[in-house]
Each structure stands twice: as structure tokens, then as C-alpha cells.
Coordinates of C-alpha atoms in Angstrom, one line a residue:
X17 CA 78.4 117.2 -100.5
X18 CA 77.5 120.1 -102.1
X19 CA 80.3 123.4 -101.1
X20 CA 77.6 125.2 -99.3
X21 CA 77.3 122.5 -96.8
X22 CA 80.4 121.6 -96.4
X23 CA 80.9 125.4 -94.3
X24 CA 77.7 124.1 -92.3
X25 CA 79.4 121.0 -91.0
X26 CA 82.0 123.9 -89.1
X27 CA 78.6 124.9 -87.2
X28 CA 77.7 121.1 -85.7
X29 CA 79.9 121.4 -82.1
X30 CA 77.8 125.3 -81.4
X31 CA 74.3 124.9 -82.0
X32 CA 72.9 123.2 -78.9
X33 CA 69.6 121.7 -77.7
X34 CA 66.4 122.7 -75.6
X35 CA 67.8 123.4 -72.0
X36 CA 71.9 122.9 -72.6
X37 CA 74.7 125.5 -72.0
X38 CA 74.2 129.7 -72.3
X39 CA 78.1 130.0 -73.3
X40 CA 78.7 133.7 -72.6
X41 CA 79.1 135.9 -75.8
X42 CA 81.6 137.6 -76.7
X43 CA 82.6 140.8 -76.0
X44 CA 80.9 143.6 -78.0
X45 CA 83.9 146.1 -78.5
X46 CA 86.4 142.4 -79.6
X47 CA 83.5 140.8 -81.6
X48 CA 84.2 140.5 -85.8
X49 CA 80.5 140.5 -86.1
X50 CA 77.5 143.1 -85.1
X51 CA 74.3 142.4 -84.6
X52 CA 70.5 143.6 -86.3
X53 CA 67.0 143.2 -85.0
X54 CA 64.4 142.9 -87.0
X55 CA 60.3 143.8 -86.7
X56 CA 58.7 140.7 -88.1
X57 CA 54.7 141.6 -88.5
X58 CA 51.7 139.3 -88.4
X59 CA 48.8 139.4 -90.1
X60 CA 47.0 140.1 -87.2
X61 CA 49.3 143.1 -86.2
X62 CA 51.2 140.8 -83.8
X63 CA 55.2 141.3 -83.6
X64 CA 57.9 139.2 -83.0
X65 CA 61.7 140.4 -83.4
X66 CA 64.2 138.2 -85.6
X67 CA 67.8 138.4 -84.8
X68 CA 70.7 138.7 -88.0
X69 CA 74.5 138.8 -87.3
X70 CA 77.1 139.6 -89.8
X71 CA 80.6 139.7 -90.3
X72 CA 82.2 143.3 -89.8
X73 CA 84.7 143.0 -92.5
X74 CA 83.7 141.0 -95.7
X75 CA 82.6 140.8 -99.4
X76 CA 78.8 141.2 -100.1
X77 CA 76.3 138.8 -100.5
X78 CA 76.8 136.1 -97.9
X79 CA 75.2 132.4 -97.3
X80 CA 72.9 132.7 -94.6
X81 CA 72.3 130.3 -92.0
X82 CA 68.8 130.4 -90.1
X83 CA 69.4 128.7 -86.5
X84 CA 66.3 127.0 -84.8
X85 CA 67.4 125.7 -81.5
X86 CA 65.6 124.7 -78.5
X87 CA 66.2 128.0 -76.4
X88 CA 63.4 130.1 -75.4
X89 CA 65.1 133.5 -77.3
X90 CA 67.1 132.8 -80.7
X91 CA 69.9 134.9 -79.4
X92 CA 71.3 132.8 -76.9
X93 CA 71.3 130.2 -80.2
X94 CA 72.9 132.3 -82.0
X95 CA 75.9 133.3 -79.0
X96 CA 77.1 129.3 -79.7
X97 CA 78.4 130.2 -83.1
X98 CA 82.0 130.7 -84.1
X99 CA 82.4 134.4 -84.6
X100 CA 84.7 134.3 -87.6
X101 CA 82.8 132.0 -89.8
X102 CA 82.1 134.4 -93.4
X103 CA 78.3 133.7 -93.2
X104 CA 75.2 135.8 -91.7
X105 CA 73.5 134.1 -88.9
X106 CA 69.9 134.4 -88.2
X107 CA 66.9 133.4 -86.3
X108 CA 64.0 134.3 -84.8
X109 CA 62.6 134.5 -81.1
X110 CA 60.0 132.0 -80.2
X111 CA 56.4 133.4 -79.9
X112 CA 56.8 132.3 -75.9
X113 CA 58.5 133.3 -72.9
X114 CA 58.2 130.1 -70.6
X115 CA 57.1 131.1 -66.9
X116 CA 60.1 131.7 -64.4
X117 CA 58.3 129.4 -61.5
X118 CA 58.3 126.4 -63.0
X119 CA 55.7 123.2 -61.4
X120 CA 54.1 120.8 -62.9
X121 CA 50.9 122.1 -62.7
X122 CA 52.1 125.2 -63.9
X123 CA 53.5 123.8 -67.0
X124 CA 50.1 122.4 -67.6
X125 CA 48.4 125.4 -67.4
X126 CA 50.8 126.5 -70.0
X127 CA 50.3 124.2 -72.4
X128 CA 47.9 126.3 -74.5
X129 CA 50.0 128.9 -74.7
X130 CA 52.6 126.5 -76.4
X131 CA 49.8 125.3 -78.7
X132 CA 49.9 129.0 -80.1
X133 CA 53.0 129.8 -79.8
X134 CA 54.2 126.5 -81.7
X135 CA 51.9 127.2 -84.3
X136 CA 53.3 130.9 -84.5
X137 CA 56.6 129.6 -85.3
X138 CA 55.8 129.2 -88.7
X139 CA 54.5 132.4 -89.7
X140 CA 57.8 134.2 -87.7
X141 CA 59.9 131.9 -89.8
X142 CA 58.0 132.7 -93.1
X143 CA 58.2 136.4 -92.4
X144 CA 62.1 136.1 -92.0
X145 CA 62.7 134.2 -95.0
X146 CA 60.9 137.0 -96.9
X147 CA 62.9 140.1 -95.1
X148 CA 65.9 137.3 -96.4
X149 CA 64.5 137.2 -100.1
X150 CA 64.8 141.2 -100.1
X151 CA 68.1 141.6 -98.2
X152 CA 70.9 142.8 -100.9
X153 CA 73.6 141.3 -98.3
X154 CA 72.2 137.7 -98.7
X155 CA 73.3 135.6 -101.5
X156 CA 69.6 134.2 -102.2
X157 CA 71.4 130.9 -103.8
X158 CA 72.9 129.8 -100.4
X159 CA 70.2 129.3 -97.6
X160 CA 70.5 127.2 -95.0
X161 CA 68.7 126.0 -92.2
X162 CA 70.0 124.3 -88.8
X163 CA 67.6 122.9 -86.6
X164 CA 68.9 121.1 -83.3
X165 CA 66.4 118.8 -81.3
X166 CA 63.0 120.0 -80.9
X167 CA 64.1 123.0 -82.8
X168 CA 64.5 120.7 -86.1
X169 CA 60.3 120.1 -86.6
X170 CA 60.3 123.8 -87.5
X171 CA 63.4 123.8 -89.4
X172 CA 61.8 120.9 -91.4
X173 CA 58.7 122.0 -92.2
X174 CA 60.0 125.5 -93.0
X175 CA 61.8 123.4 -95.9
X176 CA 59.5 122.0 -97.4
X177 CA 57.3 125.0 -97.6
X178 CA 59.9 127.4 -98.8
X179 CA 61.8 125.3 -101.8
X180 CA 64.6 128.1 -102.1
X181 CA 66.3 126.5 -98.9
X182 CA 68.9 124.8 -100.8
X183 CA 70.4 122.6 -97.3
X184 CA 68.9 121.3 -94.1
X185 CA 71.4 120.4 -91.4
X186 CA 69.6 118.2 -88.4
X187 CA 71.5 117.7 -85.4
X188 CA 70.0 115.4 -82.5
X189 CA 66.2 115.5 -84.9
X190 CA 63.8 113.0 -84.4
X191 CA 60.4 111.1 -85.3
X192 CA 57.4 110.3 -83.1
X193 CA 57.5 113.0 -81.6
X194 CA 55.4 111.6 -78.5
X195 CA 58.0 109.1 -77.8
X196 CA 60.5 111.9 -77.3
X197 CA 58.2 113.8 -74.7
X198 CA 57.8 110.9 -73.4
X199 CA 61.7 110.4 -72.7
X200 CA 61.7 114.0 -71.7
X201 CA 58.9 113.4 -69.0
X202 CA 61.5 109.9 -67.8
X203 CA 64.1 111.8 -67.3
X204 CA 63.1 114.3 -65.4
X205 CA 60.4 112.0 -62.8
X206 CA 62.8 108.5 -62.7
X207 CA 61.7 105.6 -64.7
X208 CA 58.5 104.6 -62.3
X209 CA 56.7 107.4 -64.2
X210 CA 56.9 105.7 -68.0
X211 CA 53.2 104.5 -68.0
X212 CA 52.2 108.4 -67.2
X213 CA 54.7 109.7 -69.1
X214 CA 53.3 107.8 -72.0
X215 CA 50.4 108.1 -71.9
X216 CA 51.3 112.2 -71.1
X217 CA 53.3 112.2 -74.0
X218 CA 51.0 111.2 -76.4
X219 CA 47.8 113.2 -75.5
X220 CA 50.3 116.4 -75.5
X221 CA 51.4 115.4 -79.1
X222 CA 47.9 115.0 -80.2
X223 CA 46.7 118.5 -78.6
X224 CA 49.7 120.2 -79.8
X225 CA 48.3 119.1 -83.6
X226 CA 52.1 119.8 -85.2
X227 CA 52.8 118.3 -88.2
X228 CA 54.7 115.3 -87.8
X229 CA 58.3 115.1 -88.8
X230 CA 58.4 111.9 -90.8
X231 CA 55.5 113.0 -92.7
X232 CA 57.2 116.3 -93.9
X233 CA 60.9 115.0 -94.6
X234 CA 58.9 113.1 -97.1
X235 CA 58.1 116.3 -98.7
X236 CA 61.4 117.7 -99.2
X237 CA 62.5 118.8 -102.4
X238 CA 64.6 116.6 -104.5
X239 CA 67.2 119.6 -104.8
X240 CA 67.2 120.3 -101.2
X241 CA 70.8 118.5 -99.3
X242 CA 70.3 117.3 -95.9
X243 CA 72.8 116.2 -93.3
X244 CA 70.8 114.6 -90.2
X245 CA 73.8 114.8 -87.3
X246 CA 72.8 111.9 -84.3
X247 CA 74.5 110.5 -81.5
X248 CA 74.5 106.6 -80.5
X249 CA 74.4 107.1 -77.1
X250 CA 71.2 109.7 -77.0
X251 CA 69.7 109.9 -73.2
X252 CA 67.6 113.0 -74.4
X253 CA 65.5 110.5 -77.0
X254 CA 64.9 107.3 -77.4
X255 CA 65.9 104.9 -80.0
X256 CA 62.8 105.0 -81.8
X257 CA 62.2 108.4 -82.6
X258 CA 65.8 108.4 -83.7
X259 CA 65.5 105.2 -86.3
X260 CA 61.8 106.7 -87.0
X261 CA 63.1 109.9 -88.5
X262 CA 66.1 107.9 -90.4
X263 CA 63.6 105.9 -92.5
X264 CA 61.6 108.5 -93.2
X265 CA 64.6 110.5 -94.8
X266 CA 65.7 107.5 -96.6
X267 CA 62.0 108.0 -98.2
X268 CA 62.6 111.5 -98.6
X269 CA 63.1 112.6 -101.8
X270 CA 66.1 115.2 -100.9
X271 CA 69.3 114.3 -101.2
X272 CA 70.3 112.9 -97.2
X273 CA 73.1 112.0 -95.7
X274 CA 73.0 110.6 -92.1
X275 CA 76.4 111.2 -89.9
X276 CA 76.5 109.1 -86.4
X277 CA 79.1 110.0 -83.8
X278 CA 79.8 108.7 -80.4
X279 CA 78.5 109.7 -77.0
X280 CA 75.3 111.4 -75.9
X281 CA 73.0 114.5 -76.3
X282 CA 75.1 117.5 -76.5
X283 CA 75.5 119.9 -74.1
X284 CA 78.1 121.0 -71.2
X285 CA 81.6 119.4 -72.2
X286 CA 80.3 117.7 -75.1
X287 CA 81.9 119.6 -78.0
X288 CA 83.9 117.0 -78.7
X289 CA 80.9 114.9 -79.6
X290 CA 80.9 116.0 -83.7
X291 CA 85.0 116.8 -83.7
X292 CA 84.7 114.9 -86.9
X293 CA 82.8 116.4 -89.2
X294 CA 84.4 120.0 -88.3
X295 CA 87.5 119.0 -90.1

């Protein structure tokens, strides 16, 4: 493994999943690390704010790390990484702010919303890679990006568009991405609801028109490292979309290395769950 993923592997226990723990930050006065915002603008004079933090006290340039996560703002991403790692951390706030009444009818009505905002993602990333390429504090030869759960589909195709990202760390990532809607659906209405749930989760994947994961890890660059992080014991997706995604990277032309550990999704009291690789 190349040395600028071996610091990433420190990262796998903090960066957490759609809906899992809000850790409180730390406190501003005791933090080693301060915080930027940055005005990332559209072509269509939209704005969107990205987030950097950096280390206080340290030697310039750093590796970056750009965190794509499943929370609503890339913040509360970014307040589940250790403060003392020698890195900058960035990400960006999702183009959409998911209503506080939430229904099921309501989240229907949103789903056009996510449409945009989904495709938005992109362009925000894009526009923080190129405040990155400019920055004199990043070292421009180590660029990272994490993507946990439904967070990793951007962090992918971000990859493969922008061939200066040098490593790609997937934790919890998946394939058919219908399948894992359709595991999200499960969950939350019992297991009565599969045949609606499927059938649910595939007509949203088809109107959401993302590009698919497997498809796009088969674009990576051959210089690109990848290390896809997955449980064995996953309730948050289903077997499938899990082996769907590993055969896809063992197509991939990067450079992958897949890394199991035992237990489930993470989230509250699960640190524990990647212990191994933060040694």
C-alpha cells in the first residue's frame, strides 16, 4: 500500500454513514485545528459553501482528504475525524437540506429536489477540487478521497473524472444501487413491504438517472489505489450490492484492495468495527 494511504486507514473508525452518530466536536478554544469556509460558484450563479480544516501547528503543504459521507451538511462529517491527524480535511455541503417533518408522502414529494440536488453534487465537488489545485497549503501529489455509504457513488465518480486523485478509500460502498434503497425501505417498514420496496427502489434508482457505481469503478485510473472497507454482517445493505461492487473493482483497472471486518453497518458503539486496520 502506497504511504499516502496507509495515514487514511487511521480515518476508517470516524467517518460514518447516512443517518448514524453527530459525535459532538470539539471545543473551539482546545481544538489543534481551525476551520475555513469556502464560496464554491456555479455556472449558473448558484452557491454552495465547502468546508477545509487544518492543523494549527505544522509544516506546509499537506495531503488532503475530501470526506463524502451520508450527512445532510459536510461538517458534521468532518466533526468524526481525529483532530491531531497532520492532514487538511475537506468537504462540501450537499445541494439539499432534507425537510424537518418527515412522512412518506412528504419524502415523495421531495424526490425531485434530490434528483437536482444529486446531480449538483458533482459540479460542488469539481469546484472544490479546483479551489484544491490552487491552494499553496495542499500538496497537489496527495489527494484523497473518502466516501462512506451512499456518500461513496460521488466519491467514485469524482475519481474517475478528476485523475489527479491518487487514493479512493470506500467504507460500507456498494453496487445496484436499487437493491440498497430497497434494503433501506425494509428496514424502516418490516419485511411485509419487500415487494413495494422493490419495486420502489428501482423506479427511484431509474428517476434518480445517477451513474451507476459498477460502471464507473471500471473507469478508474490504473494509478489511482483503492481500499473498499465492508462489514460481513451489513443490515444497512444487502449482500448483493456488496458482492456487486467487489466484482466490479476486481474489473477495475486501479489498483484495489478489499478489507472485510466483523460485525455490522457502523454507527453508535461500533468503532470497534475497523480496530484493525487503524493499527
Amino acid at each position: 500500500m502506497l504511504p499516502e494511504m496507509k495515514w487514511v486507514c487511521g480515518l476508517t473508525a470516524f467517518i460514518f454513514s447516512s443517518s448514524l452518530i453527530f459525535a459532538e466536536p470539539p471545543a473551539e478554544s482546545k481544538s489543534p485545528r481551525f476551520g475555513e469556509r469556502l464560496e464554491l460558484s456555479m455556472s449558473d450563479g448558484t452557491r454552495y459553501t465547502a468546508l477545509l480544516t487544518l492543523p494549527k501547528k505544522t509544516d506546509l503543504p499537506l495531503p488532503v482528504l475530501i470526506v463524502l459521507g451520508g450527512f445532510d451538511t459536510g461538517e458534521k462529517s468532518l466533526e468524526q475525524l481525529p483532530v491531531d491527524l497532520n492532514a487538511i480535511y475537506a468537504t462540501v455541503d450537499y445541494p439539499y437540506k432534507a425537510p424537518n417533518q418527515r412522512s412518506f408522502l412528504a419524502d415523495l414529494k421531495e424526490i425531485p429536489e434530490i434528483k437536482k440536488a444529486i446531480h449538483r453534487v458533482d459540479l460542488c465537488v469539481d469546484a472544490l477540487i479546483e479551489k484544491l489545485r490552487i491552494d499553496p497549503r495542499v500538496n497537489k501529489n496527495r489527494m484523497i478521497f473518502a466516501g462512506a455509504s451512499f456518500g461513496a457513488p460521488f466519491a467514485i465518480t469524482a475519481a474517475v473524472r478528476n485523475s489527479e486523485i491518487d487514493g479512493i478509500l470506500l467504507i460500507h460502498a456498494f453496487g445496484k444501487v436499487e437493491s440498497a434503497i430497497t434494503q433501506q425501505l425494509v428496514n424502516k417498514w418490516e419485511w411485509w413491504s419487500y415487494p413495494i420496496a422493490f419495486l420502489l427502489g428501482h423506479i427511484t434508482w431509474d428517476y434518480l438517472a445517477y451513474k451507476d457505481p459498477e460502471t464507473e469503478v471500471r473507469k478508474l485510473h490504473s494509478h489511482q489505489q483503492v481500499l473498499n472497507l465492508y462489514a460481513t454482517e451489513d443490515e444497512q445493505l444487502p449482500i448483493q450490492s456488496i458482492q456487486s461492487l467487489q466484482t466490479a473493482l476486481s474489473e477495475s483497472p486501479a489498483q484495489v484492495t478489499s478489507q472485510k471486518a466483523e460485525g455490522g453497518h457502523l454507527g453508535p458503539g461500533k468503532k470497534e468495527v475497523f480496530s484493525s486496520v487503524i493499527t
